[in-house]
Coordinates of C-alpha atoms in Angstrom, one line a residue:
Chain A
M1380 CA -101.0 75.1 -159.1
A1381 CA -98.6 75.5 -162.0
S1382 CA -95.2 73.8 -161.5
S1383 CA -93.5 76.8 -162.8
S1384 CA -94.9 79.1 -160.1
S1385 CA -92.5 82.1 -160.0
N1386 CA -92.3 82.0 -156.2
L1387 CA -90.7 78.7 -155.9
I1388 CA -87.5 77.4 -157.3
S1389 CA -86.7 73.7 -157.8
L1390 CA -83.4 72.5 -156.7
K1391 CA -82.1 69.0 -157.3
T1392 CA -79.5 67.6 -154.9
S1393 CA -76.8 65.2 -155.8
D1394 CA -78.8 62.3 -154.4
G1395 CA -81.7 63.0 -156.7
T1396 CA -84.1 64.7 -154.3
V1397 CA -86.0 67.8 -155.6
F1398 CA -86.6 70.7 -153.1
K1399 CA -88.9 73.4 -154.0
V1400 CA -87.7 76.4 -152.1
E1401 CA -88.8 80.1 -151.9
R1402 CA -87.2 82.5 -154.2
A1403 CA -85.9 84.4 -151.2
L1404 CA -84.0 81.4 -149.9
A1405 CA -82.6 80.7 -153.4
K1406 CA -81.4 84.3 -153.4
T1407 CA -79.1 83.6 -150.4
M1408 CA -77.4 81.1 -152.6
K1409 CA -75.3 83.2 -154.9
T1410 CA -74.3 80.3 -157.1
V1411 CA -78.0 79.4 -157.7
Q1412 CA -78.9 83.1 -158.2
A1413 CA -76.2 83.3 -160.9
I1414 CA -77.6 80.4 -162.7
I1415 CA -81.2 81.8 -162.5
E1416 CA -80.0 85.1 -163.9
E1417 CA -78.0 83.6 -166.7
A1418 CA -80.7 81.1 -167.8
D1419 CA -84.0 81.8 -169.5
A1420 CA -86.9 82.9 -167.3
N1421 CA -88.5 79.4 -167.5
I1422 CA -85.7 77.3 -166.0
Y1423 CA -87.3 74.2 -164.8
M1424 CA -84.9 72.6 -162.3
I1425 CA -81.5 73.6 -161.0
P1426 CA -79.1 70.8 -160.2
I1427 CA -76.9 71.6 -157.2
H1428 CA -73.8 69.4 -157.3
N1429 CA -72.0 68.6 -154.1
V1430 CA -75.1 69.2 -152.1
F1431 CA -77.1 66.4 -150.5
S1432 CA -80.5 66.3 -149.2
H1433 CA -79.4 66.3 -145.6
H1434 CA -77.5 69.5 -146.4
M1435 CA -80.6 71.1 -147.8
D1436 CA -82.6 70.1 -144.7
M1437 CA -80.2 72.0 -142.6
I1438 CA -80.1 75.0 -144.9
I1439 CA -83.8 75.2 -144.8
D1440 CA -83.7 75.0 -141.0
Y1441 CA -81.2 77.8 -140.9
Y1442 CA -83.3 79.9 -143.3
K1443 CA -86.5 79.4 -141.2
L1444 CA -84.7 80.4 -138.0
S1445 CA -83.1 83.5 -139.6
V1446 CA -86.3 84.7 -141.1
A1447 CA -87.8 84.5 -137.5
G1448 CA -84.8 86.4 -136.1
K1449 CA -83.5 83.4 -134.3
S1450 CA -80.5 82.5 -136.3
K1451 CA -78.4 82.3 -133.1
E1452 CA -80.4 79.2 -132.2
F1453 CA -79.0 77.3 -135.2
S1454 CA -76.5 74.7 -134.1
V1455 CA -74.3 72.2 -135.8
E1456 CA -73.2 70.5 -132.5
K1457 CA -74.8 67.2 -133.5
L1458 CA -72.6 67.0 -136.6
D1459 CA -69.3 65.1 -136.3
N1460 CA -66.2 66.7 -137.7
D1461 CA -66.4 65.1 -141.1
E1462 CA -70.1 65.9 -141.4
L1463 CA -69.4 69.5 -140.5
K1464 CA -66.6 69.8 -143.1
D1465 CA -68.9 68.3 -145.7
F1466 CA -71.6 70.7 -144.9
L1467 CA -69.2 73.6 -145.1
L1468 CA -68.1 72.5 -148.5
A1469 CA -71.7 72.4 -149.7
V1470 CA -72.4 75.9 -148.3
H1471 CA -69.2 77.1 -149.8
Y1472 CA -70.2 75.8 -153.2
L1473 CA -73.6 77.4 -153.0
N1474 CA -71.9 80.6 -151.9
M1475 CA -74.1 81.5 -149.0
E1476 CA -72.6 84.3 -147.0
D1477 CA -74.3 84.1 -143.6
L1478 CA -74.3 80.4 -143.2
F1479 CA -70.7 80.2 -144.5
E1480 CA -69.8 82.6 -141.7
V1481 CA -71.6 80.4 -139.1
L1482 CA -69.9 77.2 -140.3
T1483 CA -66.4 78.5 -140.6
Q1484 CA -66.7 79.9 -137.0
A1485 CA -68.0 76.5 -135.9
V1486 CA -65.0 74.7 -137.3
A1487 CA -62.7 77.4 -135.8
D1488 CA -64.4 76.8 -132.5
R1489 CA -63.7 73.0 -132.7
L1490 CA -60.1 73.6 -133.3
E1491 CA -59.6 76.0 -130.5
K1492 CA -57.5 74.6 -127.7
K1493 CA -56.6 71.5 -129.7
S1494 CA -53.1 70.1 -130.2
V1495 CA -51.1 70.4 -133.4
G1496 CA -51.4 66.7 -134.0
Y1497 CA -55.2 66.9 -133.8
V1498 CA -55.3 69.7 -136.3
R1499 CA -53.1 67.8 -138.8
K1500 CA -55.3 64.8 -138.6
Y1501 CA -58.4 67.0 -138.9
F1502 CA -57.2 68.4 -142.2
G1503 CA -55.3 65.5 -143.4
I1504 CA -52.1 67.5 -143.4
E1505 CA -48.6 66.0 -143.3
N1506 CA -46.0 67.6 -141.1
D1507 CA -43.2 68.9 -143.3
F1508 CA -41.1 70.4 -140.6
T1509 CA -37.9 68.6 -139.4
P1510 CA -37.9 68.0 -135.7
E1511 CA -35.3 70.6 -135.2
E1512 CA -37.4 73.2 -137.1
Y1513 CA -40.4 72.3 -135.1
A1514 CA -38.5 72.6 -131.8
A1515 CA -37.1 76.0 -132.7
I1516 CA -40.4 77.5 -133.5
R1517 CA -42.0 75.9 -130.5
K1518 CA -39.3 77.2 -128.1
K1519 CA -39.8 80.7 -129.3
N1520 CA -43.6 80.7 -128.5
D1521 CA -43.8 78.0 -125.8
W1522 CA -46.6 79.8 -124.0
A1523 CA -48.9 79.2 -127.0
F1524 CA -48.7 75.5 -126.5
K1525 CA -49.6 75.4 -122.8
G1526 CA -52.7 75.1 -120.9
D1527 CA -56.0 73.8 -122.3
D1528 CA -55.7 70.6 -120.3
I1529 CA -53.6 68.9 -122.8
E1530 CA -50.0 67.9 -122.8
P1531 CA -50.2 67.5 -126.5
E1532 CA -47.2 67.8 -128.6
E1533 CA -44.8 65.2 -127.4
D1534 CA -47.5 62.5 -127.2
E1535 CA -49.0 63.4 -130.5
E1536 CA -45.7 63.3 -132.3
K1537 CA -44.9 59.8 -130.9
Q1538 CA -48.3 58.5 -131.9
E1539 CA -48.2 59.6 -135.5
E1540 CA -47.0 56.7 -137.7
Chain B
M853 CA -72.7 56.6 -144.8
E854 CA -69.2 55.2 -144.5
K855 CA -66.4 57.5 -145.4
K856 CA -62.9 56.3 -145.8
T857 CA -61.1 59.6 -146.3
T858 CA -61.9 62.8 -144.5
P859 CA -63.3 65.5 -146.7
Y860 CA -60.5 67.7 -148.2
L861 CA -60.9 71.4 -147.7
P862 CA -59.3 73.7 -150.2
S863 CA -56.9 76.3 -149.0
E864 CA -59.2 79.3 -149.3
L865 CA -61.6 77.6 -146.8
I866 CA -58.7 76.8 -144.5
T867 CA -57.8 80.5 -144.5
E868 CA -61.3 81.5 -143.7
I869 CA -61.4 79.1 -140.8
L870 CA -58.0 80.2 -139.5
L871 CA -58.9 83.9 -139.6
R872 CA -61.5 83.1 -136.9
L873 CA -59.1 81.7 -134.4
P874 CA -57.7 83.6 -131.5
V875 CA -54.1 84.6 -131.7
K876 CA -52.7 82.0 -129.2
Y877 CA -54.0 79.1 -131.3
L878 CA -52.8 80.7 -134.5
I879 CA -49.3 80.9 -133.1
R880 CA -49.6 77.3 -132.0
F881 CA -50.8 76.1 -135.4
K882 CA -47.9 77.8 -137.2
T883 CA -46.2 74.5 -136.5
V884 CA -48.8 72.4 -138.4
C885 CA -47.0 72.6 -141.6
K886 CA -44.8 75.1 -143.7
S887 CA -47.6 76.5 -145.7
W888 CA -49.6 77.3 -142.5
F889 CA -46.5 78.9 -141.1
T890 CA -46.2 81.2 -144.2
L891 CA -49.9 82.0 -144.1
I892 CA -50.1 82.8 -140.5
S893 CA -46.9 84.9 -140.6
N894 CA -48.3 86.9 -143.6
P895 CA -49.1 90.6 -142.6
N896 CA -52.3 90.7 -144.6
F897 CA -53.5 87.6 -142.7
A898 CA -52.6 89.3 -139.4
N899 CA -54.5 92.4 -140.5
S900 CA -57.6 90.5 -141.5
N901 CA -57.5 88.5 -138.3
F902 CA -57.2 91.6 -136.2
Q903 CA -60.2 93.2 -138.0
L904 CA -62.5 90.3 -137.0
A905 CA -63.6 91.8 -133.7
A906 CA -65.0 88.5 -132.5
T907 CA -61.6 86.9 -132.2
Q908 CA -59.9 89.7 -130.4
T909 CA -58.8 88.5 -127.0
R910 CA -57.7 90.8 -124.3
R911 CA -55.1 90.0 -121.6
V912 CA -53.5 91.9 -118.8
L913 CA -49.8 92.3 -118.8
S914 CA -48.3 92.5 -115.3
I915 CA -44.8 93.5 -114.7
S916 CA -43.3 93.2 -111.2
A917 CA -40.1 94.8 -110.3
I918 CA -37.9 92.7 -108.1
P919 CA -37.4 90.0 -109.2
R920 CA -38.5 91.0 -112.6
Q921 CA -41.5 89.0 -113.7
I922 CA -43.5 89.6 -116.7
R923 CA -46.9 87.8 -116.9
S924 CA -49.6 87.7 -119.4
I925 CA -52.9 87.1 -117.7
D926 CA -56.1 85.8 -119.2
F927 CA -58.2 87.9 -116.9
Q928 CA -61.6 86.8 -118.0
A929 CA -60.8 83.2 -117.6
L930 CA -59.2 83.9 -114.2
L931 CA -62.3 85.7 -112.9
N932 CA -64.5 82.9 -114.2
N933 CA -62.4 80.4 -112.3
H934 CA -61.1 78.7 -115.4
S935 CA -57.9 77.7 -113.8
A936 CA -56.8 75.6 -116.7
S937 CA -56.0 78.8 -118.6
P938 CA -52.3 79.6 -118.1
N939 CA -50.9 82.9 -117.2
P940 CA -47.5 82.5 -118.6
N941 CA -44.3 84.2 -117.7
L942 CA -42.9 86.0 -120.7
S943 CA -39.4 87.2 -121.4
I944 CA -38.0 90.0 -123.3
P945 CA -34.5 90.0 -124.6
I946 CA -33.3 93.0 -122.8
P947 CA -31.2 93.6 -119.7
H948 CA -32.6 93.8 -116.2
F949 CA -33.2 97.4 -115.9
Y950 CA -36.4 98.8 -114.4
L951 CA -39.1 98.4 -117.0
Q952 CA -41.8 101.0 -117.2
I953 CA -45.1 100.5 -119.1
R954 CA -46.0 103.5 -121.2
G955 CA -48.9 102.4 -123.3
S956 CA -50.5 99.6 -125.3
C957 CA -52.1 99.6 -128.8
R958 CA -53.2 96.9 -131.3
G959 CA -51.2 94.2 -129.6
F960 CA -48.1 96.3 -129.0
I961 CA -46.8 97.5 -125.7
F962 CA -44.7 100.6 -125.3
L963 CA -42.1 100.1 -122.7
N964 CA -39.1 102.0 -121.3
C965 CA -36.0 100.5 -119.8
A966 CA -34.1 103.5 -118.8
I967 CA -31.7 103.7 -121.7
Y968 CA -34.1 103.1 -124.5
N969 CA -37.7 102.7 -125.4
L970 CA -39.2 99.5 -126.7
I971 CA -42.2 98.3 -128.7
W972 CA -43.0 94.8 -127.9
N973 CA -45.7 92.4 -129.1
P974 CA -46.1 89.8 -126.4
S975 CA -48.0 87.4 -128.7
T976 CA -45.5 87.2 -131.4
G977 CA -42.4 88.0 -129.3
F978 CA -41.5 90.9 -131.8
C979 CA -39.4 93.5 -129.9
K980 CA -37.9 96.7 -131.3
K981 CA -35.6 99.2 -129.6
L982 CA -36.4 102.9 -130.1
P983 CA -34.5 106.0 -129.0
L984 CA -35.5 108.0 -126.1
S985 CA -36.7 111.5 -126.8
D986 CA -34.1 114.2 -126.6
V987 CA -36.0 116.3 -124.0
N988 CA -33.4 117.1 -121.4
Y989 CA -33.8 114.6 -118.6
N990 CA -31.5 116.4 -116.2
F991 CA -34.1 118.7 -114.8
A992 CA -35.0 117.2 -111.5
N993 CA -38.5 118.7 -111.6
T994 CA -39.4 117.6 -115.1
R995 CA -42.5 115.4 -115.1
Y996 CA -43.5 113.1 -117.9
L997 CA -46.7 111.7 -119.2
Y998 CA -46.8 109.1 -121.9
G999 CA -49.1 107.7 -124.6
F1000 CA -49.0 105.3 -127.4
G1001 CA -51.5 105.1 -130.3
Y1002 CA -52.2 104.4 -133.9
D1003 CA -52.8 106.9 -136.7
Q1004 CA -55.1 105.1 -139.1
S1005 CA -54.7 107.7 -141.8
K1006 CA -51.1 106.9 -142.2
D1007 CA -50.9 103.3 -140.8
D1008 CA -48.4 104.6 -138.3
Y1009 CA -47.9 104.1 -134.5
L1010 CA -47.0 107.1 -132.4
L1011 CA -45.2 107.3 -129.1
V1012 CA -46.2 110.5 -127.2
S1013 CA -44.4 112.3 -124.4
L1014 CA -45.9 115.2 -122.6
S1015 CA -43.5 116.9 -120.1
Y1016 CA -43.7 119.9 -117.8
N1017 CA -41.7 121.6 -115.1
D1018 CA -43.1 120.9 -111.7
S1019 CA -41.1 123.5 -109.6
R1020 CA -42.7 126.6 -108.4
V1021 CA -40.7 129.0 -110.5
G1022 CA -39.5 128.9 -114.0
D1023 CA -41.0 128.1 -117.3
H1024 CA -44.2 126.2 -116.8
S1025 CA -45.0 125.5 -120.4
S1026 CA -45.9 121.9 -121.3
H1027 CA -43.9 120.3 -124.1
L1028 CA -45.2 117.7 -126.4
Q1029 CA -43.0 115.3 -128.4
I1030 CA -44.0 112.4 -130.7
F1031 CA -42.1 109.6 -132.2
S1032 CA -43.5 108.1 -135.4
I1033 CA -42.5 104.6 -136.2
R1034 CA -42.6 105.3 -139.9
D1035 CA -40.4 108.4 -139.6
N1036 CA -38.3 106.8 -136.9
T1037 CA -37.5 110.0 -135.2
W1038 CA -38.7 112.3 -132.3
K1039 CA -40.4 115.5 -133.2
Q1040 CA -41.4 118.5 -131.1
I1041 CA -45.0 119.6 -131.4
E1042 CA -45.8 123.2 -131.0
D1043 CA -46.3 123.9 -127.3
P1044 CA -49.9 123.8 -126.2
P1045 CA -51.1 127.3 -125.2
S1046 CA -52.2 126.2 -121.7
R1047 CA -49.9 125.2 -119.0
Y1048 CA -50.6 121.9 -117.6
K1049 CA -49.6 119.7 -114.7
S1050 CA -50.4 116.4 -113.4
D1051 CA -51.1 115.0 -109.9
Y1052 CA -49.6 112.1 -108.1
N1053 CA -52.7 110.0 -108.5
F1054 CA -53.3 110.7 -112.1
S1055 CA -52.2 108.0 -114.4
K1056 CA -49.0 108.8 -116.3
V1057 CA -50.1 106.5 -119.1
G1058 CA -52.6 108.1 -121.5
L1059 CA -55.7 106.3 -122.8
F1060 CA -55.8 105.7 -126.5
F1061 CA -59.4 106.1 -127.7
N1062 CA -61.0 107.4 -130.9
G1063 CA -57.6 108.1 -132.5
A1064 CA -56.4 110.3 -129.6
I1065 CA -54.5 110.0 -126.4
H1066 CA -56.2 111.3 -123.3
W1067 CA -54.8 112.3 -120.0
F1068 CA -56.2 113.9 -116.8
L1069 CA -54.4 117.1 -116.1
Y1070 CA -54.8 120.4 -114.2
R1071 CA -54.8 123.6 -116.0
R1072 CA -52.3 125.6 -113.9
Y1073 CA -53.2 128.8 -112.3
S1074 CA -56.9 128.1 -112.7
S1075 CA -56.7 124.7 -111.0
V1076 CA -59.3 123.3 -113.3
N1077 CA -59.3 119.6 -114.0
V1078 CA -59.5 118.8 -117.6
I1079 CA -59.1 115.9 -120.0
V1080 CA -56.6 116.7 -122.5
A1081 CA -56.8 114.7 -125.8
F1082 CA -54.0 114.6 -128.3
D1083 CA -55.4 113.7 -131.7
L1084 CA -52.9 111.6 -133.6
M1085 CA -54.2 112.4 -137.1
E1086 CA -54.5 116.1 -136.6
R1087 CA -51.5 116.2 -134.3
K1088 CA -53.3 118.7 -132.1
L1089 CA -54.2 119.0 -128.5
L1090 CA -57.7 119.7 -127.3
E1091 CA -59.3 120.0 -123.9
M1092 CA -62.5 118.5 -122.6
L1093 CA -64.0 119.7 -119.3
L1094 CA -65.3 117.3 -116.7
P1095 CA -69.0 117.1 -116.2
D1096 CA -70.5 120.2 -114.6
A1097 CA -72.2 118.3 -111.8
F1098 CA -69.0 116.5 -110.9
I1099 CA -66.9 117.5 -108.0
P1100 CA -63.3 116.3 -108.4
Y1101 CA -62.3 117.3 -104.9
L1102 CA -60.3 114.5 -103.2
A1103 CA -61.4 112.0 -105.7
D1104 CA -59.1 109.5 -107.4
L1105 CA -59.7 109.9 -111.1
D1106 CA -59.3 107.4 -113.9
L1107 CA -60.1 107.4 -117.5
W1108 CA -61.2 104.3 -119.3
V1109 CA -63.5 103.0 -122.1
F1110 CA -66.8 101.8 -120.9
G1111 CA -68.5 99.9 -123.7
E1112 CA -67.9 102.3 -126.6
F1113 CA -67.7 105.5 -124.6
L1114 CA -65.0 107.5 -123.0
S1115 CA -65.6 107.2 -119.2
L1116 CA -64.5 108.9 -116.1
C1117 CA -64.2 106.8 -112.9
A1118 CA -63.9 108.7 -109.7
I1119 CA -63.5 107.1 -106.3
R1120 CA -64.0 109.1 -103.1
N1121 CA -64.6 107.8 -99.6
G1122 CA -65.2 104.2 -100.8
I1123 CA -67.8 105.2 -103.4
V1124 CA -67.3 104.8 -107.1
E1125 CA -68.9 107.2 -109.5
I1126 CA -68.9 106.4 -113.2
W1127 CA -69.6 109.0 -115.9
V1128 CA -69.9 108.3 -119.5
M1129 CA -69.4 110.8 -122.4
R1130 CA -72.2 109.6 -124.7
E1131 CA -71.1 111.7 -127.6
Y1132 CA -67.4 112.1 -127.9
K1133 CA -66.2 115.7 -127.3
V1134 CA -69.8 116.9 -126.6
H1135 CA -69.6 118.3 -123.0
S1136 CA -73.4 118.2 -122.5
S1137 CA -73.5 114.4 -123.2
W1138 CA -71.6 113.6 -120.0
T1139 CA -74.0 111.2 -118.1
K1140 CA -73.6 109.8 -114.6
T1141 CA -74.1 106.1 -115.2
L1142 CA -73.3 104.3 -112.1
V1143 CA -72.7 104.9 -108.4
F1144 CA -71.7 102.1 -106.1
P1145 CA -69.8 101.4 -102.9
I1146 CA -66.4 99.7 -103.3
G1147 CA -65.6 99.5 -99.6
A1148 CA -62.0 99.0 -98.7
V1149 CA -60.7 97.8 -102.1
P1150 CA -57.6 99.7 -102.6
Y1151 CA -56.4 101.2 -105.8
F1152 CA -59.3 100.1 -107.9
S1153 CA -58.9 101.0 -111.6
P1154 CA -61.4 99.9 -114.2
I1155 CA -59.9 98.4 -117.3
Y1156 CA -62.5 96.6 -119.3
S1157 CA -66.3 96.2 -119.7
T1158 CA -67.8 93.0 -121.0
K1159 CA -70.6 92.6 -123.5
N1160 CA -73.1 92.4 -120.7
G1161 CA -71.9 95.6 -119.1
D1162 CA -69.9 94.0 -116.3
I1163 CA -67.0 96.0 -115.2
I1164 CA -63.5 94.5 -114.6
G1165 CA -60.8 96.4 -112.8
T1166 CA -57.4 95.9 -111.3
I1167 CA -56.6 96.4 -107.7
G1168 CA -53.2 97.8 -107.1
G1169 CA -51.7 95.5 -109.7
T1170 CA -52.1 92.5 -107.4
G1171 CA -55.5 91.3 -108.4
L1172 CA -58.7 91.7 -110.3
V1173 CA -62.3 92.4 -109.4
K1174 CA -65.5 92.2 -111.4
Y1175 CA -68.7 94.1 -110.8
N1176 CA -71.9 93.8 -112.6
G1177 CA -73.7 96.8 -114.3
Q1178 CA -75.4 97.6 -111.0
G1179 CA -72.3 97.7 -109.0
R1180 CA -72.6 94.3 -107.3
L1181 CA -69.4 92.4 -106.8
L1182 CA -69.3 89.3 -108.9
G1183 CA -65.9 88.0 -108.2
H1184 CA -62.3 88.7 -107.4
C1185 CA -58.9 86.9 -107.7
S1186 CA -55.3 87.7 -107.2
Y1187 CA -52.5 87.0 -109.5
C1188 CA -49.5 88.6 -108.0
E1189 CA -48.0 87.6 -104.7
D1190 CA -45.7 90.6 -104.4
P1191 CA -47.5 93.0 -102.0
R1192 CA -45.9 95.9 -103.7
G1193 CA -48.0 95.0 -106.6
S1194 CA -47.1 95.3 -110.2
Q1195 CA -47.6 97.6 -113.2
V1196 CA -50.5 96.5 -115.3
I1197 CA -51.9 97.3 -118.6
M1198 CA -54.5 95.7 -120.7
Y1199 CA -53.6 94.7 -124.2
T1200 CA -55.3 92.9 -127.2
E1201 CA -53.6 89.9 -128.7
S1202 CA -52.5 90.4 -132.3
L1203 CA -50.3 89.1 -134.9
L1204 CA -49.7 92.5 -136.3
S1205 CA -46.2 93.7 -137.3
L1206 CA -45.0 97.3 -137.4
P1207 CA -45.2 99.1 -140.8
D1208 CA -42.2 98.6 -143.1
D1209 CA -40.4 96.7 -140.5
N1210 CA -38.2 93.7 -140.3
K1211 CA -35.7 94.8 -137.7
Q1212 CA -35.7 93.2 -134.3
V1213 CA -33.6 93.5 -131.2

């Protein structure tokens, strides 16, 4: 079996693992596809920066499920927040439309119902509102801060720094 | 794998994530930081968020008269017993006149408070006063029907007022007036050729569907029940007959959207009959879809169908009921203690703003 079989593409992850994937899967990665089209026909190995082998494992899982018409069964529940963000960055880099849609929705689902303080921590964002500015906006739309079993904002504000 | 710092997401990724959030949380997260405030307040962001159908959340607006109470109800959560979901009281910065609901479209509600009309987005709090039409209100027998919709071809919202004289003698023409948000003025539309009238149990608020506003009316003199549709792009009125096999006699009639179709809901002697127009404007496509007993439930009016085909309706503006696609009662709940009930209308949450508009009340 020749190593340059035209049905398989070799992808090398950041941690040095080589994955041989079907051309059809490589096609879902627009970044990889662009590299293939630009390079000569006999490209040997494509390095994919920012993508680790554990990302490729999940990408291959998703691909197998979608080929079988079961993409809804794909779940990222077991990933913690940082792992999910990391995976999203990898899929974003590879420019994979469907999986990107799945992951951005997964992050959105995790943010739903959370407090403002939680969201700031999640993205590492600093609050640049003065307490007065915050209070004014909050007062105008108070209903949006209620419910969801949290009494968030006051406590979160006190806990930060 | 130890990580000291959390992975940093670039702003285009953050935008993609935020676009997929429901409106309530977008409003909450405006306070995360100033750049998020700017992003979420941007009309382009609002448009993209609205287009993502998956995030569109619908609520019921309930207005009770005395004392005036305006509530926004997460009806799906209420019916699923998710009591943690709040149904907040909202306020509008206008005096305590009697408020009348006249339509809802893309997150905006068309209200009237006697001396002026209002467009209000309950999610953003945006509120704009609009003039009343100059149809003469002094005729004691003048009756009005209303509608509110969106003209996609012009990115414009239209208020519609259909009026007629209910007395036995005199001019029985129907008059149609529209108010375009962009033109900021009321305009008379050529009188429709037929003379129409309504009935006490027909809704005064038209149904906006497929770019047109629909009302149940009688064609006078022939006493034929029809659905009249005013197309907002063509600015023309057209008639649709009820199904041939359907007998409207003594039935309470309602128009609503069942799935993707225009639907007629008729209740007579405690039995609900649901017809669906499988091909819009095609008379032969009327299909009787469901018949089920409703018993003594008063003033049932369907408002929404879920993805599984369940039917949710209001009862007299005091509560909600849910039936499955075979007509079996799945649940009910009440949200209004006032036995006189309340005016209700379903609306979609949106961050949209009116075209070319920064002025508020």
